[in-house]
Short mmCIF file of C-alpha atoms in Angstrom, two decimals:
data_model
loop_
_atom_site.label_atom_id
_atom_site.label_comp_id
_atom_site.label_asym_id
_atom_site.label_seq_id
_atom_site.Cartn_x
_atom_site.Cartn_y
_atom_site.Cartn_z
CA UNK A 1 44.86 45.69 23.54
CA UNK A 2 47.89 46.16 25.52
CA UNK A 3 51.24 45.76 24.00
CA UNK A 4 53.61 43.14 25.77
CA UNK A 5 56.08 46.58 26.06
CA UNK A 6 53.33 48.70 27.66
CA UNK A 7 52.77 45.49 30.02
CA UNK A 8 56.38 45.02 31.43
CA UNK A 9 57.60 49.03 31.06
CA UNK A 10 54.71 50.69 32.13
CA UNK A 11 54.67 49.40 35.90
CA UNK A 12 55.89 52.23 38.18
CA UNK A 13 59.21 51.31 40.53
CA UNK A 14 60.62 53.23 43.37
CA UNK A 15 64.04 54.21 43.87
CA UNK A 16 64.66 56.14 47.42
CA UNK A 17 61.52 57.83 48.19
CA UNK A 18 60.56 59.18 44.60
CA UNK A 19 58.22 56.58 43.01
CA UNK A 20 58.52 56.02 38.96
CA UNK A 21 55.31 56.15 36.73
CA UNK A 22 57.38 53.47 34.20
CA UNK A 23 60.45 51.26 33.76
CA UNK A 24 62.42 53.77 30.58
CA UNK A 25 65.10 56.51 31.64
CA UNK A 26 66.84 58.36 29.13
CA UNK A 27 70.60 57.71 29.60
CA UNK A 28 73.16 60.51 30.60
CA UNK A 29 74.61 61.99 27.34
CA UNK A 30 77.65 64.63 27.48
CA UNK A 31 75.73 66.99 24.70
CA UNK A 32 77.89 70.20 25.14
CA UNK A 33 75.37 72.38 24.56
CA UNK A 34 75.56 74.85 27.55
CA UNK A 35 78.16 77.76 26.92
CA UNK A 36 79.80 78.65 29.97
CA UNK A 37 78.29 75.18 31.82
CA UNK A 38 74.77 77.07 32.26
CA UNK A 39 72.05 75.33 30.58
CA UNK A 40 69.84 77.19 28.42
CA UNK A 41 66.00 77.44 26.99
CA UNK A 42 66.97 74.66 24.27
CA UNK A 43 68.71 72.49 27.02
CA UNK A 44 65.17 72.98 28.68
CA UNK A 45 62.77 71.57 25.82
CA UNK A 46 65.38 69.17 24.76
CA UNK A 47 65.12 67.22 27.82
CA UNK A 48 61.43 68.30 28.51
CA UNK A 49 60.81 66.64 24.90
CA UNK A 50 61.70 63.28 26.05
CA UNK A 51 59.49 63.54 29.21
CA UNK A 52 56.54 64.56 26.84
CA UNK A 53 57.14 61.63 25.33
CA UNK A 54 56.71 59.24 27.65
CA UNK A 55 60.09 58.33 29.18
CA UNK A 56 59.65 58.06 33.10
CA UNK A 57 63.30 59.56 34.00
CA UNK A 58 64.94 61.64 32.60
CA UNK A 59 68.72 61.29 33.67
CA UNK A 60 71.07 64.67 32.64
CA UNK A 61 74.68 65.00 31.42
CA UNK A 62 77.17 64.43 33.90
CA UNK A 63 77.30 68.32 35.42
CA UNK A 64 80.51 69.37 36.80
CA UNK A 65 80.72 69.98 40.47
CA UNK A 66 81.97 73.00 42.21
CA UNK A 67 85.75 71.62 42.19
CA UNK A 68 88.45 73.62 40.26
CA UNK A 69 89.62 70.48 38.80
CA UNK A 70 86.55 68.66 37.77
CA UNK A 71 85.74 69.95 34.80
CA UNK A 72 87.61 69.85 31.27
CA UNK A 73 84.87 71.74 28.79
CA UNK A 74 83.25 75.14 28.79
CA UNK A 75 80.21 73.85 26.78
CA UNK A 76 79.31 70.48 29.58
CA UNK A 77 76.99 71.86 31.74
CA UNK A 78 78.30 72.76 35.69
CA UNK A 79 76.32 71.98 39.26
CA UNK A 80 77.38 75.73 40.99
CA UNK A 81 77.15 78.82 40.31
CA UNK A 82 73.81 81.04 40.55
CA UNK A 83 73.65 81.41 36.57
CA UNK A 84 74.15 77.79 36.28
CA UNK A 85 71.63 76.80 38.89
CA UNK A 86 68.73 79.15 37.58
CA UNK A 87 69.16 77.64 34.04
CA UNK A 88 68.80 74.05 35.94
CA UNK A 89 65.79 74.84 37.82
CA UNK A 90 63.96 76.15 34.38
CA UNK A 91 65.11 72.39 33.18
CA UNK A 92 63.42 70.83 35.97
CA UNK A 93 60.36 72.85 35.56
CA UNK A 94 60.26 71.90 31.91
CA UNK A 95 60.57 68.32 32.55
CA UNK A 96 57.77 68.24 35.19
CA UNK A 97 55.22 70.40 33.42
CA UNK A 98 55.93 67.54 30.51
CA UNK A 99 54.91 65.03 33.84
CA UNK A 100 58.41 63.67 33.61
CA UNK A 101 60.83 62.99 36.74
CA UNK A 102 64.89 64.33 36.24
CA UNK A 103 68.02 62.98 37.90
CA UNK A 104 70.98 65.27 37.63
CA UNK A 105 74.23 63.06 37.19
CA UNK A 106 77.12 64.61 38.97
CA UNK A 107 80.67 64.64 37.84
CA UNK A 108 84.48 65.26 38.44
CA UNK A 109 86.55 64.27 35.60
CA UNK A 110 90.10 63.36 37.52
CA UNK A 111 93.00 62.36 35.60
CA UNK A 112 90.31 62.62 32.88
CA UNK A 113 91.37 66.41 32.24
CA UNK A 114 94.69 67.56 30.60
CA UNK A 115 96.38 70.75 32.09
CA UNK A 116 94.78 74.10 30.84
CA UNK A 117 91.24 72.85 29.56
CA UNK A 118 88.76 74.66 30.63
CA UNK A 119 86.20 75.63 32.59
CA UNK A 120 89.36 76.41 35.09
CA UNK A 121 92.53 76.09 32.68
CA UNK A 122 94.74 77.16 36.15
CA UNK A 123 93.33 73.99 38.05
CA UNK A 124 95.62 70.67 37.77
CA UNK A 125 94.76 67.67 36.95
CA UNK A 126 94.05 65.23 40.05
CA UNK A 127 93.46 61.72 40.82
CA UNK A 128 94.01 59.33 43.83
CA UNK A 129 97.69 58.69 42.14
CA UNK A 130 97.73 61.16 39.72
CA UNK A 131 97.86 58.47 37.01
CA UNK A 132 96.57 59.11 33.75
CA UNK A 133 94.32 56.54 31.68
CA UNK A 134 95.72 57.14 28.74
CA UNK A 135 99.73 58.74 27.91
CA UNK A 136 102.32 59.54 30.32
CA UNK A 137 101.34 63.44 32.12
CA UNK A 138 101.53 62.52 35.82
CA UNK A 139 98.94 65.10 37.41
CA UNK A 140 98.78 66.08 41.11
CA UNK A 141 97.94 63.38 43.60
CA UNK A 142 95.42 64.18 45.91
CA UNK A 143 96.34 65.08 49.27
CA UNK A 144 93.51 64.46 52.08
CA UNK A 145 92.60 68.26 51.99
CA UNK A 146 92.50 67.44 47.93
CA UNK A 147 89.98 65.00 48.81
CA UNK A 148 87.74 66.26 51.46
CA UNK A 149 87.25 69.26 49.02
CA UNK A 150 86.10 66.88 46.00
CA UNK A 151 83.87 65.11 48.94
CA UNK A 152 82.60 68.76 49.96
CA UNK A 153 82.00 69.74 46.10
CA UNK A 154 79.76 66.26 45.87
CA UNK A 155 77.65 67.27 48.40
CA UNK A 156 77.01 70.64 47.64
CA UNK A 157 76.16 69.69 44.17
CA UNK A 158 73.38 67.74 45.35
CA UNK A 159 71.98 70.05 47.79
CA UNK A 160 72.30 72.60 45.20
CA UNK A 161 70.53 70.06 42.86
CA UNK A 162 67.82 69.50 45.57
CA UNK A 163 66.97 73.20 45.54
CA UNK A 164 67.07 73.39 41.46
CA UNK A 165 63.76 71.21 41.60
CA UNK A 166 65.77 68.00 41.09
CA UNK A 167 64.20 65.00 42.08
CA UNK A 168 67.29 62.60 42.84
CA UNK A 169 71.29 62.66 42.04
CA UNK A 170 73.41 59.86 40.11
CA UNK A 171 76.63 60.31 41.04
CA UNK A 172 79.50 59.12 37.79
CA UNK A 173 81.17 56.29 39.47
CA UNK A 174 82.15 55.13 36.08
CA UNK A 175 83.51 54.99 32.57
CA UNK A 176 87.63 56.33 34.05
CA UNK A 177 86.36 59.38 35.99
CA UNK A 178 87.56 60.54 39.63
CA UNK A 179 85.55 57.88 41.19
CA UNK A 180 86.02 54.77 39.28
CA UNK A 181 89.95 56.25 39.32
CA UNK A 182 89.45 54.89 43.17
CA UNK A 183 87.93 52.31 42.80
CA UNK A 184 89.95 50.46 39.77
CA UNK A 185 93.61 49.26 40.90
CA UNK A 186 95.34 50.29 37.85
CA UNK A 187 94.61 54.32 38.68
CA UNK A 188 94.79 54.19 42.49
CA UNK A 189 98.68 53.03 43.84
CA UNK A 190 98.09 54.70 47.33
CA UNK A 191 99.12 53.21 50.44
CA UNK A 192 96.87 55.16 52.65
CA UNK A 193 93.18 54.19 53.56
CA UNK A 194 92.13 54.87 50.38
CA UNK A 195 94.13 52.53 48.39
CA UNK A 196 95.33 48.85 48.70
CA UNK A 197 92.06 46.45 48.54
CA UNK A 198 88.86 46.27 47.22
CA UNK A 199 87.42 47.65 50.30
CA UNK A 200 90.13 50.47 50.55
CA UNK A 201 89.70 51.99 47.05
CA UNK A 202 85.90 51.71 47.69
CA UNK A 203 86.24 54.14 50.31
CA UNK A 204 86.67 57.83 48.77
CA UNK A 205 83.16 56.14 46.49
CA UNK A 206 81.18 55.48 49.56
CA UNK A 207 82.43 59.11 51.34
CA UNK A 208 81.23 60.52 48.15
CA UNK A 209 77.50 58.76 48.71
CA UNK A 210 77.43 59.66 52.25
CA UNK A 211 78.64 63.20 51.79
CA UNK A 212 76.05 63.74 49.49
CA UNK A 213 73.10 61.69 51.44
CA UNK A 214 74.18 64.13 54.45
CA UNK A 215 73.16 67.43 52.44
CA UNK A 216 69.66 66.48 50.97
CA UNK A 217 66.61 65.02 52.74
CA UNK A 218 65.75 61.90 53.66
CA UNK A 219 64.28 59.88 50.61
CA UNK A 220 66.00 62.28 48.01
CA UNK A 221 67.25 59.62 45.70
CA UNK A 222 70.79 58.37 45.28
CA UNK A 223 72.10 56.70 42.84
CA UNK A 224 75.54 55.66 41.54
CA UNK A 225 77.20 54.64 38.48
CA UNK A 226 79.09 52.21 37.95
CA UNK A 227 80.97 50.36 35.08
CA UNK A 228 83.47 47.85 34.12
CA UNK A 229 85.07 49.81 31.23
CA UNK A 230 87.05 52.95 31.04
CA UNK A 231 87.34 54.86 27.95
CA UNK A 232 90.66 54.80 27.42
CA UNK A 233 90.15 50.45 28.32
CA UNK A 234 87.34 49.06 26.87
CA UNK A 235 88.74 45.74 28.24
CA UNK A 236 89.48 46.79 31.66
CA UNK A 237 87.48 45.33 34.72
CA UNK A 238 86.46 46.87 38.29
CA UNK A 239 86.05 43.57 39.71
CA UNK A 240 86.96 39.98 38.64
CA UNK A 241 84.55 38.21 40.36
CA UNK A 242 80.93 38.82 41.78
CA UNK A 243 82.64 38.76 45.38
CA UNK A 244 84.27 41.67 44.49
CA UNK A 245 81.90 43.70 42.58
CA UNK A 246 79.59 42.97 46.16
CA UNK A 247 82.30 44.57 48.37
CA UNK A 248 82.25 47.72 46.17
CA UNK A 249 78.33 47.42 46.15
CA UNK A 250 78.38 46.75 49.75
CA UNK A 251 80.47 49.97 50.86
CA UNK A 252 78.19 52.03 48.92
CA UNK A 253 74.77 50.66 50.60
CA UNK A 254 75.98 51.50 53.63
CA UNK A 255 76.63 54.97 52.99
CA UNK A 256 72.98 55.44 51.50
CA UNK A 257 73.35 54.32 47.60
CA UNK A 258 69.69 53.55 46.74
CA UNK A 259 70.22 52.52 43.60
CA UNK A 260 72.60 51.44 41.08
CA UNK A 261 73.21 51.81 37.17
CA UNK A 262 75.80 49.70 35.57
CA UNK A 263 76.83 51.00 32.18
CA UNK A 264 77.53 48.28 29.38
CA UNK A 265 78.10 48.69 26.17
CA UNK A 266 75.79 45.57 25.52
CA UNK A 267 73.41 45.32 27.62
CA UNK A 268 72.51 41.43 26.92
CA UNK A 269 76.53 40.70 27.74
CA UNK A 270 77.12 38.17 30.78
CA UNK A 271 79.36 40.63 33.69
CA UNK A 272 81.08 37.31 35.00
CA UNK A 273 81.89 33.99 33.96
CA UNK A 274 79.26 31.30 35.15
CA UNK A 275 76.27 33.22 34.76
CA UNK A 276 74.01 35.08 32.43
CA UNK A 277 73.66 38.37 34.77
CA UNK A 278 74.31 41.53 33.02
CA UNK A 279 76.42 43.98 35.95
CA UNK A 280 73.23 45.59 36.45
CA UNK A 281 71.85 42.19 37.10
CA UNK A 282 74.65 41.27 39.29
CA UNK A 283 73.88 44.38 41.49
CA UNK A 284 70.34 43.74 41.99
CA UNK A 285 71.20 40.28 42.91
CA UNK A 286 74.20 41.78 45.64
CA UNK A 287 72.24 44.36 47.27
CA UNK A 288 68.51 44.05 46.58
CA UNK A 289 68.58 47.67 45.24
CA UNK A 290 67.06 48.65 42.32
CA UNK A 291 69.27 48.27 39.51
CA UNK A 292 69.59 50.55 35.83
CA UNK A 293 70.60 48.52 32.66
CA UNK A 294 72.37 50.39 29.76
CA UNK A 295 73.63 49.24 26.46
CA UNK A 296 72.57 49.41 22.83
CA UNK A 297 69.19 49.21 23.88
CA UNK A 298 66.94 48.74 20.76
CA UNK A 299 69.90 48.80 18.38
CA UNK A 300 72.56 46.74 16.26
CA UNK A 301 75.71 48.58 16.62
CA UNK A 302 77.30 50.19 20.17
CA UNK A 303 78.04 53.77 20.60
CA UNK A 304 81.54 53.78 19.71
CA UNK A 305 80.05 53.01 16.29
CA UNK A 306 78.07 55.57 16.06
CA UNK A 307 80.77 58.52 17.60
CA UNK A 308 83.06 56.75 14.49
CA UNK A 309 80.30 57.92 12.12
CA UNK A 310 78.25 55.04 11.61
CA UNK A 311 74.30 54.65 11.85
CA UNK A 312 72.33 51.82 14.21
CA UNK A 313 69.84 49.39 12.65
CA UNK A 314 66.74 48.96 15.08
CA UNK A 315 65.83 45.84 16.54
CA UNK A 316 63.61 44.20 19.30
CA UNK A 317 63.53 44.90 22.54
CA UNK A 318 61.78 40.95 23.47
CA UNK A 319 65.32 40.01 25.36
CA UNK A 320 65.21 42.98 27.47
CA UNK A 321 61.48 42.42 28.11
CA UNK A 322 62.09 39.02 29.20
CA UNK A 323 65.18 40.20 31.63
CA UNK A 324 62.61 42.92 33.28
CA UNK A 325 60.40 40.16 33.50
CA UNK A 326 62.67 38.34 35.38
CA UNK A 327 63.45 40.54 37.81
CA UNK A 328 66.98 40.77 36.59
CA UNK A 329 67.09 44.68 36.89
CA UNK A 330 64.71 47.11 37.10
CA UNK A 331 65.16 50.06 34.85
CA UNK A 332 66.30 50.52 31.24
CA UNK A 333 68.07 53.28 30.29
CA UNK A 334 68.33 54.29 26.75
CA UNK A 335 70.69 56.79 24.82
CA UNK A 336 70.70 57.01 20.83
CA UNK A 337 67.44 55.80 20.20
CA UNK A 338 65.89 58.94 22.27
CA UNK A 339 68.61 61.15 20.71
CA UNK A 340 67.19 60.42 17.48
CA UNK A 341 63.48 60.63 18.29
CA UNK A 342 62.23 61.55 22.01
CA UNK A 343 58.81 59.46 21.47
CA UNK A 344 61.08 56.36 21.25
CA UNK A 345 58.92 55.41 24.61
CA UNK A 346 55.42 56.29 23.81
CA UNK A 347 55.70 54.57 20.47
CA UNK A 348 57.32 51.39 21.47
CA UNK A 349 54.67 51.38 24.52
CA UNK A 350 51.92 51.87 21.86
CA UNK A 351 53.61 49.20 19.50
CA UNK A 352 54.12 51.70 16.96
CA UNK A 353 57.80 50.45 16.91
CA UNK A 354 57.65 50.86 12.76
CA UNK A 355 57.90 54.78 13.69
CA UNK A 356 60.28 55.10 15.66
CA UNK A 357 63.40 57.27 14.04
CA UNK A 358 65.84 55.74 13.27
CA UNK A 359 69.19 56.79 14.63
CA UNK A 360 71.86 58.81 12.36
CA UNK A 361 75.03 60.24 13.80
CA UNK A 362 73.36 64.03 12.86
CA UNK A 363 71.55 63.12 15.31
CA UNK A 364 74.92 63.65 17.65
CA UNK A 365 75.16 67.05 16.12
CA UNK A 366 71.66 68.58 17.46
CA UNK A 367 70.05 69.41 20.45
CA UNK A 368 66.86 67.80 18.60
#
């Protein structure tokens, strides 16, 4: 007999013009396992494992794209470059002989990066004010050349993408990088368009979606990120109210977002006051877009638990089941649990949740 699991997570959903065969992505992870930022044979079967094993989508670490100063490792993976792009396309083709779909998540770092990391230790560090998160090194604030070359890097990524067999983008709108540095107040003190209110600092986000919806084809798939939190502030917020949270939302349908996925640390966690909505939730309900939910999915600790060294007790996934149920989001996204065993899906689909691995941090350590 069907499990309840199999019931709610097995119905296909479609995002842009790419449909789903089930509800279960596996979450962007930075792994740091491609020297140079070109992704390998191991990168390949690591994510090809989790298709084979039943998750729908298969969502990559954020890939740097083809800015000097969006990067800040040699071992994250990069979106240019023809040795970088031929080691993508064998991913793809891994992931869709497993009879998996793959999202590449693309990334600029910002204020993120420290002067002299690498990939490009010449490049400075930029951001809409050239505020830092965290400490006091001021880094270059972007002029509007600055800009229209991340813009320009955005959409080349995702055309590039396009042509590496990709079958949609997510663009990192969250979590403190050069994004959510526009869109949060306490990282972007401009005075020009870009800066001021919600709508302003919601701007260089939405050129971002429509300079990347202009270089791939109509239906490729869209998607942003999005998140109250930074990492250097797990207590900040992007918006204070659901008003504002729609504006941002709003600015970003209109340039072609087709979906959204709002990272949490707890998924089950209200976004506002008044309401039981996760943000994921709270998108769905603002735009009528398909929304991601993240967050400790399946287990009793978050992740800053497990990158301080400590393990994750399993538990039930019957809340989340009842919030896809609902309608409340869409898709659920989950991290550790396919780090430590990529048939996480087809065994809680089969109700075989007694096998499931249980997560370790080793499992941090491995490209397993």
């Amino acid at each position: 007999m069907e499990t309840r699991a199999a019931q709610v997570l097995s119905r296909p959903i479609t995002i842009g013009g790419l449909t789903l065969p089930n509800r279960v992505a596996m979450a962007p992870m930075t792994r740091g396992f491609s020297p140079g930022g070109v992704p390998g044979a191991d990168v390949a079967a690591y994510y090809a494992r989790r298709a084979a094993g039943g998750t729908g989508l298969v969502i990559t670490e954020g890939a740097y794209v083809g800015d000097p100063s969006a990067g800040q490792h040699d071992l994250v993976s990069r979106m240019y470059g023809d040795d970088a792009l031929a080691g993508w396309a064998r991913v793809t083709k891994a992931v869709h002989d497993a009879g998996g779909r793959i999202f590449a998540q693309l990334q600029h770092v910002g204020m993120v990066r420290k002067a002299g990391d690498p990939p490009h230790p010449e490049a400075p560090a930029i951001g809409p004010s050239g505020l830092p998160l965290l400490g006091d090194d001021l880094g270059h604030t972007m002029t509007q050349a600055d800009i229209d070359a991340a813009l320009s890097a955005f959409g080349q990524a995702a055309r590039d993408a396009e042509r590496a067999g990709f079958d949609g983008v997510e663009l990192h709108g969250a979590h403190g990088y050069l994004i959510d540095q526009f869109l949060w107040s306490e990282t972007n003190r401009r005075t020009d368009r870009y800066g001021g209110g919600v709508r302003a600092r919601a701007r260089f986000a939405a050129e971002a979606v429509a300079a990347v919806r202009a270089r791939v084809a109509p239906g490729f798939p869209v998607v942003v990120r999005l998140s109250q939190w930074k990492q250097s502030d797990y207590a900040a917020r992007l918006a204070g109210t659901p008003e504002e949270f729609g504006v941002i939302l709003g600015e970003l349908v209109d340039a072609g977002a087709d979906a959204f996925h709002a990272s949490t640390r707890r998924y089950w966690e209200p976004a506002f006051d008044g309401a039981d909505l996760n943000l994921a939730g709270w998108a769905k309900k603002l735009t009528g877009k398909p929304a991601i939910t993240v967050g400790s999915v399946g287990l009793d600790t978050e992740f800053t638990a497990s990158l301080a060294g400590a393990g994750a007790g399993r538990t039930g996934i019957d809340g989340l089941l009842d919030r896809l149920e609902a309608d409340e989001f869409d898709v659920v996204a989950v991290g550790r649990s396919l780090l430590a065993d990529p048939e996480w899906t087809a065994k809680v689909l089969d109700g075989r949740e007694d096998d499931v691995v249980p997560f370790t941090p080793e499992a941090l350590g491995v490209l397993g």
